[in-house]
PDB file of C-alpha atoms and ligand atoms in Angstrom:
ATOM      1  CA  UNK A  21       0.000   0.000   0.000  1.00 97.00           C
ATOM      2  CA  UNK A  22       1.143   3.615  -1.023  1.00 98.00           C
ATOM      3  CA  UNK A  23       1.225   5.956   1.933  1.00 98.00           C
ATOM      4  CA  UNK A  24       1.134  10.091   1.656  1.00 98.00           C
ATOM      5  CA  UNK A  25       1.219  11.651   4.789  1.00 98.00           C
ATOM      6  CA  UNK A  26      -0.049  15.404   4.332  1.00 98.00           C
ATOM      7  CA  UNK A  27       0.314  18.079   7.337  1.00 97.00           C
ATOM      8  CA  UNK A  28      -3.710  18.857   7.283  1.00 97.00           C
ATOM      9  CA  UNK A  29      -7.955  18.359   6.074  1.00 98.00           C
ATOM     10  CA  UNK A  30      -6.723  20.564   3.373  1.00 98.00           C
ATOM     11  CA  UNK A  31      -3.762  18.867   1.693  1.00 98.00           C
ATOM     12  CA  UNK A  32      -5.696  15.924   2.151  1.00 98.00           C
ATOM     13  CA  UNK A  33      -8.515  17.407   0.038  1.00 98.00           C
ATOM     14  CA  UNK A  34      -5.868  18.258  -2.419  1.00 98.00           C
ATOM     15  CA  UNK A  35      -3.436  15.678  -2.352  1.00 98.00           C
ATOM     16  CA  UNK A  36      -7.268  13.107  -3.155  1.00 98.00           C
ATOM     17  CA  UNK A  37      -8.677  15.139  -5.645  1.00 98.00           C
ATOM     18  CA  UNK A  38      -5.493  15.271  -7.693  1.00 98.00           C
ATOM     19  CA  UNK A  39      -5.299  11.500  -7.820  1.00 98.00           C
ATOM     20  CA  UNK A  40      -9.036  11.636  -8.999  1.00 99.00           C
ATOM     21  CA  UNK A  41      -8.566  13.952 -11.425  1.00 98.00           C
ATOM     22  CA  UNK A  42      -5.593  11.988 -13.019  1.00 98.00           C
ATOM     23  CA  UNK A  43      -7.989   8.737 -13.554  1.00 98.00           C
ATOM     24  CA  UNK A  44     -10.101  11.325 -15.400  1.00 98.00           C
ATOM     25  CA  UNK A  45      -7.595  12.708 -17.748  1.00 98.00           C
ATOM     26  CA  UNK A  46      -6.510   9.676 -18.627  1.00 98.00           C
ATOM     27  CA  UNK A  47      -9.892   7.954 -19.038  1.00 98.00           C
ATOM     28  CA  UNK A  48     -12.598  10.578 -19.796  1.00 98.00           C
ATOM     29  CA  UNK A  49     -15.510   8.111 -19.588  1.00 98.00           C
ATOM     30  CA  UNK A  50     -14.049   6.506 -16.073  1.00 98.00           C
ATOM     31  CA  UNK A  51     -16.052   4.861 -13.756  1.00 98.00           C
ATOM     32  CA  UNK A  52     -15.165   6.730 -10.019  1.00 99.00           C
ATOM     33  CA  UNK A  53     -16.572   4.889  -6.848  1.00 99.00           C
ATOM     34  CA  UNK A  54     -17.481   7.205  -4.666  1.00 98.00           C
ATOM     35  CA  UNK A  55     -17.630   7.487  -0.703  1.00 98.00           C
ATOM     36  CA  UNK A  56     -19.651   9.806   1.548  1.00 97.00           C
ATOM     37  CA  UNK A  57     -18.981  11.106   4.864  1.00 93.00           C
ATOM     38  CA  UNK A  58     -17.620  14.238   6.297  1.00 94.00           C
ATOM     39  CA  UNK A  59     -13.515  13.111   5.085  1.00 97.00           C
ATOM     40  CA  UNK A  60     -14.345  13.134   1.223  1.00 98.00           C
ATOM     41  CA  UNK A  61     -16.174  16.500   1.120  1.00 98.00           C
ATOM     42  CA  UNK A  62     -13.195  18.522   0.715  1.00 98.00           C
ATOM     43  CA  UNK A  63     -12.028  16.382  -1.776  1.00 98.00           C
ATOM     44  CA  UNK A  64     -15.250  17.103  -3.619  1.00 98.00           C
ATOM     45  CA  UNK A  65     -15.190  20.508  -3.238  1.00 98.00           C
ATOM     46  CA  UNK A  66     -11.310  20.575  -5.187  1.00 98.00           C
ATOM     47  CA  UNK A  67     -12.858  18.515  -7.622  1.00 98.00           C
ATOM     48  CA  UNK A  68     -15.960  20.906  -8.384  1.00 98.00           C
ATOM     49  CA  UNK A  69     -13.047  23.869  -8.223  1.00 98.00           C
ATOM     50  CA  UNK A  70     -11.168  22.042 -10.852  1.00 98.00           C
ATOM     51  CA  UNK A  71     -14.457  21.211 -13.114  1.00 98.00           C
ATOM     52  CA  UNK A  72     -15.556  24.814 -13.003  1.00 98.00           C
ATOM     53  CA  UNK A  73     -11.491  25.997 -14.174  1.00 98.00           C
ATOM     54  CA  UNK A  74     -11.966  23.537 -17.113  1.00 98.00           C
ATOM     55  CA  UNK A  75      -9.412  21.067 -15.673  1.00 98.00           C
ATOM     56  CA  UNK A  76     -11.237  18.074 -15.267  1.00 98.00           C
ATOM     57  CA  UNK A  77     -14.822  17.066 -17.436  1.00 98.00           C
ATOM     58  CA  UNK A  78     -17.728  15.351 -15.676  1.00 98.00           C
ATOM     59  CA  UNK A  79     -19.428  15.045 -18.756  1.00 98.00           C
ATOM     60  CA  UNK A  80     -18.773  11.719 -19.848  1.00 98.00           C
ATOM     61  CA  UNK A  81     -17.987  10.053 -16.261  1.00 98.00           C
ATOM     62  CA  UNK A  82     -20.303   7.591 -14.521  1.00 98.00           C
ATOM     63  CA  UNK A  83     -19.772   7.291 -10.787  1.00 99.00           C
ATOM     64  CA  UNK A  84     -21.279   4.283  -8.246  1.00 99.00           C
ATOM     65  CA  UNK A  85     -21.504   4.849  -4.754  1.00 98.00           C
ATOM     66  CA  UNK A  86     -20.525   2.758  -1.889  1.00 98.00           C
ATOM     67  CA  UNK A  87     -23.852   1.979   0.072  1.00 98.00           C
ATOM     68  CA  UNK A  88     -27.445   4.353   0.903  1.00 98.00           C
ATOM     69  CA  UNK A  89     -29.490   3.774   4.224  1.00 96.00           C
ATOM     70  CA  UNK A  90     -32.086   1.406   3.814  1.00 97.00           C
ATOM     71  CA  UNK A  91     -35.090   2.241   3.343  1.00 95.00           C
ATOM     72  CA  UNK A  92     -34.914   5.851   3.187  1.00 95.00           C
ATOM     73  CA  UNK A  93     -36.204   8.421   0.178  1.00 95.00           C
ATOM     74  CA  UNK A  94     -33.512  10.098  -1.822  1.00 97.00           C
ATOM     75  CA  UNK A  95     -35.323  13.512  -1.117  1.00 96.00           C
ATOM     76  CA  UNK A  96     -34.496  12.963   2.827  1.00 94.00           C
ATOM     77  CA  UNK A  97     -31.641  15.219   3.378  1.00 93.00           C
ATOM     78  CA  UNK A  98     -29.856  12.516   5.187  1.00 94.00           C
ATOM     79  CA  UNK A  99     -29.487  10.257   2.223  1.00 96.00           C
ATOM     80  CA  UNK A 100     -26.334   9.282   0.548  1.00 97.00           C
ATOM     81  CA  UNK A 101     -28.278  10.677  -2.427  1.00 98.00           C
ATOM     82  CA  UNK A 102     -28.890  13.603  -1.174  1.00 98.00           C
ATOM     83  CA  UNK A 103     -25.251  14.297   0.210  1.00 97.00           C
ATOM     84  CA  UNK A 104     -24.023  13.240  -3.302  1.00 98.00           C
ATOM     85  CA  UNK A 105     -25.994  15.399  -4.871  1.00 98.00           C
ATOM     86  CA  UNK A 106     -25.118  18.641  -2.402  1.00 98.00           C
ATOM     87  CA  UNK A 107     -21.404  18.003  -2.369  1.00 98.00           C
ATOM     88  CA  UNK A 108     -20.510  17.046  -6.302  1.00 98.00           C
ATOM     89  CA  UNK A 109     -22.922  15.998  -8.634  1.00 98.00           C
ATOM     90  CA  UNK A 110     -25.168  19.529  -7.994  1.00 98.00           C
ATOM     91  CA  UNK A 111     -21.743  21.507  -8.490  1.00 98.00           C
ATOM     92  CA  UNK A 112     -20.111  19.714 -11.940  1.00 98.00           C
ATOM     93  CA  UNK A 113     -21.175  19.001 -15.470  1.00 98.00           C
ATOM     94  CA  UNK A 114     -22.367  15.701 -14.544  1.00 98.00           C
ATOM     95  CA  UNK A 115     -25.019  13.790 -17.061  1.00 98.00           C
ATOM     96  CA  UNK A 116     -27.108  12.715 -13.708  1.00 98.00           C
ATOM     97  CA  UNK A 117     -28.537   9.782 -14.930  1.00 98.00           C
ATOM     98  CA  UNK A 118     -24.982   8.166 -15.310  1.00 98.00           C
ATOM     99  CA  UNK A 119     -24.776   8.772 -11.057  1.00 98.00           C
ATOM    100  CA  UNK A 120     -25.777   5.513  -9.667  1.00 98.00           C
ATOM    101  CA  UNK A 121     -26.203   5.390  -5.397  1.00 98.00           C
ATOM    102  CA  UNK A 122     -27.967   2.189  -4.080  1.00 98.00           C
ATOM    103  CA  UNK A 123     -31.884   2.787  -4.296  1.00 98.00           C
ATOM    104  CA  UNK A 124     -32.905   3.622  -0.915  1.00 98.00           C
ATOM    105  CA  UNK A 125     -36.605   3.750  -1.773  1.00 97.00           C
ATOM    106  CA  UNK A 126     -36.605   0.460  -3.526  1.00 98.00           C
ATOM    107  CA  UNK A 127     -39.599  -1.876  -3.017  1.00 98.00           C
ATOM    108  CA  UNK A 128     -37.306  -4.882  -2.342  1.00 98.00           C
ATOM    109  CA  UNK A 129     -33.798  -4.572  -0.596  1.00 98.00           C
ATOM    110  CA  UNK A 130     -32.319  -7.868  -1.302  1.00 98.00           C
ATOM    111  CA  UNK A 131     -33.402  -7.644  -5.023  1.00 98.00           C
ATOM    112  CA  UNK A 132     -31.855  -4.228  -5.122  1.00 98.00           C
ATOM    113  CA  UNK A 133     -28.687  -5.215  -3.612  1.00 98.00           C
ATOM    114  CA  UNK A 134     -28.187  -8.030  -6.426  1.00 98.00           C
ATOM    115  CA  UNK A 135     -29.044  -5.074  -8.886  1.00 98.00           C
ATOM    116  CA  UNK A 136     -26.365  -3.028  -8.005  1.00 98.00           C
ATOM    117  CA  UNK A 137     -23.837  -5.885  -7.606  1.00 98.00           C
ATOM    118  CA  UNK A 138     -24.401  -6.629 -11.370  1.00 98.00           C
ATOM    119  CA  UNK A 139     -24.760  -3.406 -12.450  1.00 98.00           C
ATOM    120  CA  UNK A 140     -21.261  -2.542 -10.869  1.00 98.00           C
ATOM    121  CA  UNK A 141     -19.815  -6.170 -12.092  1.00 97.00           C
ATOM    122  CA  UNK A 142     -21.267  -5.211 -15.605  1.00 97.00           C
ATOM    123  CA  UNK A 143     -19.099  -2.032 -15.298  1.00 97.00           C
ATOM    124  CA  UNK A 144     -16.148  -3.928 -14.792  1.00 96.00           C
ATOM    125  CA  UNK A 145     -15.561  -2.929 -11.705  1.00 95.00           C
ATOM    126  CA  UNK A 146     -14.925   1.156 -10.956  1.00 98.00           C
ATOM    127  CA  UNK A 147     -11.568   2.404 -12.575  1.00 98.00           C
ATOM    128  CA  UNK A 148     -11.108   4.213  -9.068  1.00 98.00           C
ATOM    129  CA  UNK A 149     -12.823   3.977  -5.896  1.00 99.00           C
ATOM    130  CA  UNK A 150     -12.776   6.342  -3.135  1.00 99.00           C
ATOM    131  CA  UNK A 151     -13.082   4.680   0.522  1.00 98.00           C
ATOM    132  CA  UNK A 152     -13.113   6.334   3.420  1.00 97.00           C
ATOM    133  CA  UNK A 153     -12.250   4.455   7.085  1.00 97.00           C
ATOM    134  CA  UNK A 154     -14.474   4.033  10.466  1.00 93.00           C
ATOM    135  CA  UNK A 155     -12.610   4.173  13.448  1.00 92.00           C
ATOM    136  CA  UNK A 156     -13.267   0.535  13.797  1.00 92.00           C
ATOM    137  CA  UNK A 157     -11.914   0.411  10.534  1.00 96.00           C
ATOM    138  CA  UNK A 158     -14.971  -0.411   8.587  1.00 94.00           C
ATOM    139  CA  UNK A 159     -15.065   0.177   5.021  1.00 97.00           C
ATOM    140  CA  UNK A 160     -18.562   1.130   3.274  1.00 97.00           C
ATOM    141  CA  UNK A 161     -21.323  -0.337   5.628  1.00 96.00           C
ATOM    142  CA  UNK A 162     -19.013  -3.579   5.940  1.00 96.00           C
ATOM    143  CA  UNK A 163     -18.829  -3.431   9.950  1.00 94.00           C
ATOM    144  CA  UNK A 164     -15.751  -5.551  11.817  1.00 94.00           C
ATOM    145  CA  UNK A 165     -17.809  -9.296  12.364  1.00 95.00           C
ATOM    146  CA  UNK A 166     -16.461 -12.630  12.507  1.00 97.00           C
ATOM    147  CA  UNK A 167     -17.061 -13.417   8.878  1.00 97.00           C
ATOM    148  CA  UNK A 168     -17.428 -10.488   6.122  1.00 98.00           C
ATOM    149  CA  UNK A 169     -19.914 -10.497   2.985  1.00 98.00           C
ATOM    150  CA  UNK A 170     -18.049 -10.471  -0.308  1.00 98.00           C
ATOM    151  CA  UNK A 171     -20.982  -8.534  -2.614  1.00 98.00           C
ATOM    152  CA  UNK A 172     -23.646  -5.671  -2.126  1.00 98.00           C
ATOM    153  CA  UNK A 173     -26.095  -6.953   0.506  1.00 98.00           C
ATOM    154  CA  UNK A 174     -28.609  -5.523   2.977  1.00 98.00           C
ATOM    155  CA  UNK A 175     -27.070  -4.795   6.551  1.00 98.00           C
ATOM    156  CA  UNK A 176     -28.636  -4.141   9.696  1.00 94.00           C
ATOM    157  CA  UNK A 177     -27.108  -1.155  11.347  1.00 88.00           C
ATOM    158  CA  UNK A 178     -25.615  -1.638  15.307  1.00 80.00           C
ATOM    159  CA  UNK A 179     -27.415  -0.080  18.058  1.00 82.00           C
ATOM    160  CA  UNK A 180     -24.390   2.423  18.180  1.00 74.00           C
ATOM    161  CA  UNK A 181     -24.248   3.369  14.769  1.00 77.00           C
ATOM    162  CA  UNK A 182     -27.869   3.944  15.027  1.00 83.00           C
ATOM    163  CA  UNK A 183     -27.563   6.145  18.345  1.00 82.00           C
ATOM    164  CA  UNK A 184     -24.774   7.967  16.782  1.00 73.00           C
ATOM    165  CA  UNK A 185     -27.078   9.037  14.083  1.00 79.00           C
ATOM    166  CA  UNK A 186     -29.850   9.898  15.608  1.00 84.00           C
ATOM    167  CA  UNK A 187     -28.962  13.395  16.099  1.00 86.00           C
ATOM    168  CA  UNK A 188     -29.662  13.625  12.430  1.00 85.00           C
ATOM    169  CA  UNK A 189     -32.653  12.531  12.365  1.00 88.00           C
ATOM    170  CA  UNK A 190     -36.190  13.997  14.454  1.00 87.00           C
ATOM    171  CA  UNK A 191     -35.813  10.797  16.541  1.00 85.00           C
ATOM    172  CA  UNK A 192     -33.854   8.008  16.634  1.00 83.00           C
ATOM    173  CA  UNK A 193     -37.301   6.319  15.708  1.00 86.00           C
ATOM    174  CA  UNK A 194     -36.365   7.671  12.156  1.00 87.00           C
ATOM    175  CA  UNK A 195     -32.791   6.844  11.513  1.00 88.00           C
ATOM    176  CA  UNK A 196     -33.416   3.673   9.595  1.00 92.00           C
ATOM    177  CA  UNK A 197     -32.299   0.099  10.553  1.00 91.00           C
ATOM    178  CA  UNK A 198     -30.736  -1.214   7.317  1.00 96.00           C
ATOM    179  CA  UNK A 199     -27.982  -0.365   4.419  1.00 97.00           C
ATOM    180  CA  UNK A 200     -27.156  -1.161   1.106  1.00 98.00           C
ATOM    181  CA  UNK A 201     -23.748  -1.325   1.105  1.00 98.00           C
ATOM    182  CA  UNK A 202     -20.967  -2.763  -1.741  1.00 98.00           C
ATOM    183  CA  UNK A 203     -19.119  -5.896  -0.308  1.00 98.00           C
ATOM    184  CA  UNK A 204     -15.562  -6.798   0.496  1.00 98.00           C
ATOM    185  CA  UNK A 205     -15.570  -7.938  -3.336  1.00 98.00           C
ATOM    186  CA  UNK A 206     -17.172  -5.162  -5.020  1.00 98.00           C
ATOM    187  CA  UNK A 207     -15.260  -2.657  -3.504  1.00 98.00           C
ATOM    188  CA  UNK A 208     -11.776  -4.986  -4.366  1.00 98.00           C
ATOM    189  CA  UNK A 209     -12.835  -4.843  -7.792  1.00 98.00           C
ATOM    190  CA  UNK A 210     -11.954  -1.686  -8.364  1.00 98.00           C
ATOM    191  CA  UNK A 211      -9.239  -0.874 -10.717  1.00 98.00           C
ATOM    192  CA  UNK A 212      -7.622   1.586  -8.159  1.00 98.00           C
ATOM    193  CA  UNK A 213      -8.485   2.582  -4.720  1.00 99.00           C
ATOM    194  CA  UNK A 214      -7.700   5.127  -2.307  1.00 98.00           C
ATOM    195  CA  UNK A 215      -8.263   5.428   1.339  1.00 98.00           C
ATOM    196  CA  UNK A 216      -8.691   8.677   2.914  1.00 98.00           C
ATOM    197  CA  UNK A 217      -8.014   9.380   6.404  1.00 98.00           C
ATOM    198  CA  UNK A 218      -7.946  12.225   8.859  1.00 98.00           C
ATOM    199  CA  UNK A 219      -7.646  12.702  12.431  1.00 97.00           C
ATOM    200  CA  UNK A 220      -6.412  11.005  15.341  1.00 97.00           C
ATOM    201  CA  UNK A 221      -9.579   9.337  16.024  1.00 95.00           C
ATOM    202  CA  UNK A 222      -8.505   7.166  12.988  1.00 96.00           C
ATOM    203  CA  UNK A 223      -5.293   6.453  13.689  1.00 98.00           C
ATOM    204  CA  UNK A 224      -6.279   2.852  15.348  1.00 97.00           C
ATOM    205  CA  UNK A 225      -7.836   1.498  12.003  1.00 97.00           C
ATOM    206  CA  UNK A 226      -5.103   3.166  10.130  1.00 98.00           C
ATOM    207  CA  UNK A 227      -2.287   1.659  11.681  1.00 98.00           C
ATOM    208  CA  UNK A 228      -3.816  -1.608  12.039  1.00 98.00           C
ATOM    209  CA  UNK A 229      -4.296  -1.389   8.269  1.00 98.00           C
ATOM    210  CA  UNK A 230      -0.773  -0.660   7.907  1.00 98.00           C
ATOM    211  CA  UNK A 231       0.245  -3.994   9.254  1.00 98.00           C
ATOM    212  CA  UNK A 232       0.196  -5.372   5.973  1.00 97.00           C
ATOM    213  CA  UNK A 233      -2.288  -8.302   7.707  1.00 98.00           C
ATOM    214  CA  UNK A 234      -5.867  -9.205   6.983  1.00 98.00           C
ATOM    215  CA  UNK A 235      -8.469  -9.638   9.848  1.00 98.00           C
ATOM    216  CA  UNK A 236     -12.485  -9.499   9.320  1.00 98.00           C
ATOM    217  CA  UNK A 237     -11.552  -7.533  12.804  1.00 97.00           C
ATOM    218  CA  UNK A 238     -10.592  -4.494  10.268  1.00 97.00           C
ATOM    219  CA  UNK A 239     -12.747  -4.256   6.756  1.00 98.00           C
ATOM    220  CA  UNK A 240      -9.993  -2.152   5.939  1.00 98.00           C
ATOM    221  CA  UNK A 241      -7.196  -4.371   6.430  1.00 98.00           C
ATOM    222  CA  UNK A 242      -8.431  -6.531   3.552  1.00 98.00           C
ATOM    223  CA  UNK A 243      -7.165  -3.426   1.004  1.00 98.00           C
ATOM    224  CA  UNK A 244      -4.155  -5.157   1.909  1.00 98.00           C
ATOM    225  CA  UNK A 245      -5.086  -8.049  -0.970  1.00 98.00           C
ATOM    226  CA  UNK A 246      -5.247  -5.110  -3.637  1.00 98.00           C
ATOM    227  CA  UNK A 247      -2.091  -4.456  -5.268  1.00 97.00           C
ATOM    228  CA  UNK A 248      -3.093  -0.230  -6.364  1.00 98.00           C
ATOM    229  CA  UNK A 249      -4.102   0.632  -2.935  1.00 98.00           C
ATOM    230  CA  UNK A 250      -3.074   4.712  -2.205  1.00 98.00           C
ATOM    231  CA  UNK A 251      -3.552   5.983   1.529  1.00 98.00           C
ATOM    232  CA  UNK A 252      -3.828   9.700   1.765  1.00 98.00           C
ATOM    233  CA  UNK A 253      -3.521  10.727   5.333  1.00 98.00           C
ATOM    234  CA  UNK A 254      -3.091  13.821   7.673  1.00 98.00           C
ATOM    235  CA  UNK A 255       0.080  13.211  10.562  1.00 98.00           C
ATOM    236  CA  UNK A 256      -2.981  12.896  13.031  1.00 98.00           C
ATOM    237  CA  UNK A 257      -4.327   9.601  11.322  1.00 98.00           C
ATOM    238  CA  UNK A 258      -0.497   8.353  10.823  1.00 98.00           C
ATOM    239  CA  UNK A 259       1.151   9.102  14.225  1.00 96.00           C
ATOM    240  CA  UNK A 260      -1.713   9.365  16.515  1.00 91.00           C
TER     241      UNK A 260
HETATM  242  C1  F6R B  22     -19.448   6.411   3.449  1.00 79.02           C
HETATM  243  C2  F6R B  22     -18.993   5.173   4.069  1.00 79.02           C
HETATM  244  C3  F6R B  22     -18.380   5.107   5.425  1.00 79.02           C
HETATM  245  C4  F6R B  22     -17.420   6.267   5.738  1.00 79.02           C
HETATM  246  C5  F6R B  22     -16.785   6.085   7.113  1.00 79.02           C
HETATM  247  C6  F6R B  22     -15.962   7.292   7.511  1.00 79.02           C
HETATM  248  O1  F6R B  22     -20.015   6.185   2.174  1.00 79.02           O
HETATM  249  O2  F6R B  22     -19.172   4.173   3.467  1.00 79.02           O
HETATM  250  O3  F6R B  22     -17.720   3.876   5.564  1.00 79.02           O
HETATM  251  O4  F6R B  22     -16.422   6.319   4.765  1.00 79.02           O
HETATM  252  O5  F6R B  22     -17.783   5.892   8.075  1.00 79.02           O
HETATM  253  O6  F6R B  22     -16.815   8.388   7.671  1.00 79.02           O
HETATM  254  P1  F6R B  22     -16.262   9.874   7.926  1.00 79.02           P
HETATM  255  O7  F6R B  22     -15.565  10.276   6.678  1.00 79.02           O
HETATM  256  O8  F6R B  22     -17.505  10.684   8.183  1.00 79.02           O
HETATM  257  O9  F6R B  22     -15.345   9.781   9.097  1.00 79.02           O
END
């Protein structure tokens, strides 16, 4: 795994975005996996400076999204839709229709989970994908557990998770039980990957990453099977 250890949030952003942006000029119809979550949104907010300069060109990209709450509308401003739509896709020259998030609203979560897996599959996989880390080192919805799920599935959400978002939601009656998320073997289909990580809060997962080991213990730690794996750090995440 690559390492780049920046000083701050905002070489971070930076540092991200430029690695995006390269996949792009190479490959103007790339497929970018795409992560939500408070790390990535300065990344997204280079990116959208970089589309409006004429540097980069959304107009022929498609993007797929790690994982949506389940069930929840894509209207609710706590959606990964929603968020996706706020922080890049509102801001670029993006043909919407080729921005695919998990359906949140869908009828049938199981069905739509095998949708998306075969929809991303039939992609061939995203050319890069853009993870973020929990500080138990999960990646996507794909929580630490004694065995991990290699394609998109349905999740239930842990009481924690579920208190820790309740103060986005009216109640924590309304923060919904269930994900879609991309498995262990969606996400490692990705051409490219890179792992974004700031704070000391996240220097745990990091550095358990770092080992160079695989445990279901840390989602994360299975990166460690991809051979074009870049983490892009701040000295918080790295050192501790
Ligand atoms: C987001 C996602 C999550 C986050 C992770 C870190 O689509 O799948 O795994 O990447 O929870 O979140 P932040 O960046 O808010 O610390």
């Amino acid at each position: 795994m690559k390492v780049i250890v920046c000083k701050n949030y905002e070489e971070v952003s930076k540092e991200s975005a430029k690695i995006v942006a390269d996949v792009m000029k190479k490959k103007p119809n790339a497929i970018l996996g795409l992560a939500t979550g408070s790390t990535p949104e300065g990344m997204y907010a280079e990116l959208a400076k970089m589309n409006a300069a004429g540097e980069i060109d959304f107009k022929d990209i498609t993007t797929v999204n790690l994982d949506e709450y389940y069930p929840i509308s894509p209207d609710n401003d706590q959606s990964y839709r929603y968020f996706m739509n706020k922080n890049l896709f509102d801001k670029v020259n993006i043909d919407k229709s080729r921005t695919n998030v998990p359906k949140g609203d869908a009828p049938d979560g199981e069905k739509e989970a095998e949708r998306y897996e075969a929809y991303v599959r039939s992609l061939g996989g995203a050319d890069i994908q853009v993870l973020g880390i929990g500080r138990n080192g999960h990646i996507a919805f794909n929580e630490p557990d004694e065995e991990l799920v290699p394609v998109t599935h349905v999740t239930s959400l842990t009481e924690d998770t579920i208190d820790a978002n309740a103060r986005f939601f009216a109640s924590a009656a309304d923060v919904p039980t269930k994900a879609l998320t991309m498995g262990m073997g969606t996400i490692l289909s990705a051409k490219k990957i890179i792992i974004i990580a700031t704070g000391a809060n996240k220097h745990d997962a990091v550095a358990q990453m770092l080992k160079g080991t695989c445990t279901t213990k840390c989602p994360a730690s299975f990166l460690n099977l991809h051979d074009d794996v870049v983490l892009v750090c701040d000295e918080a995440a790295y050192n501790g």
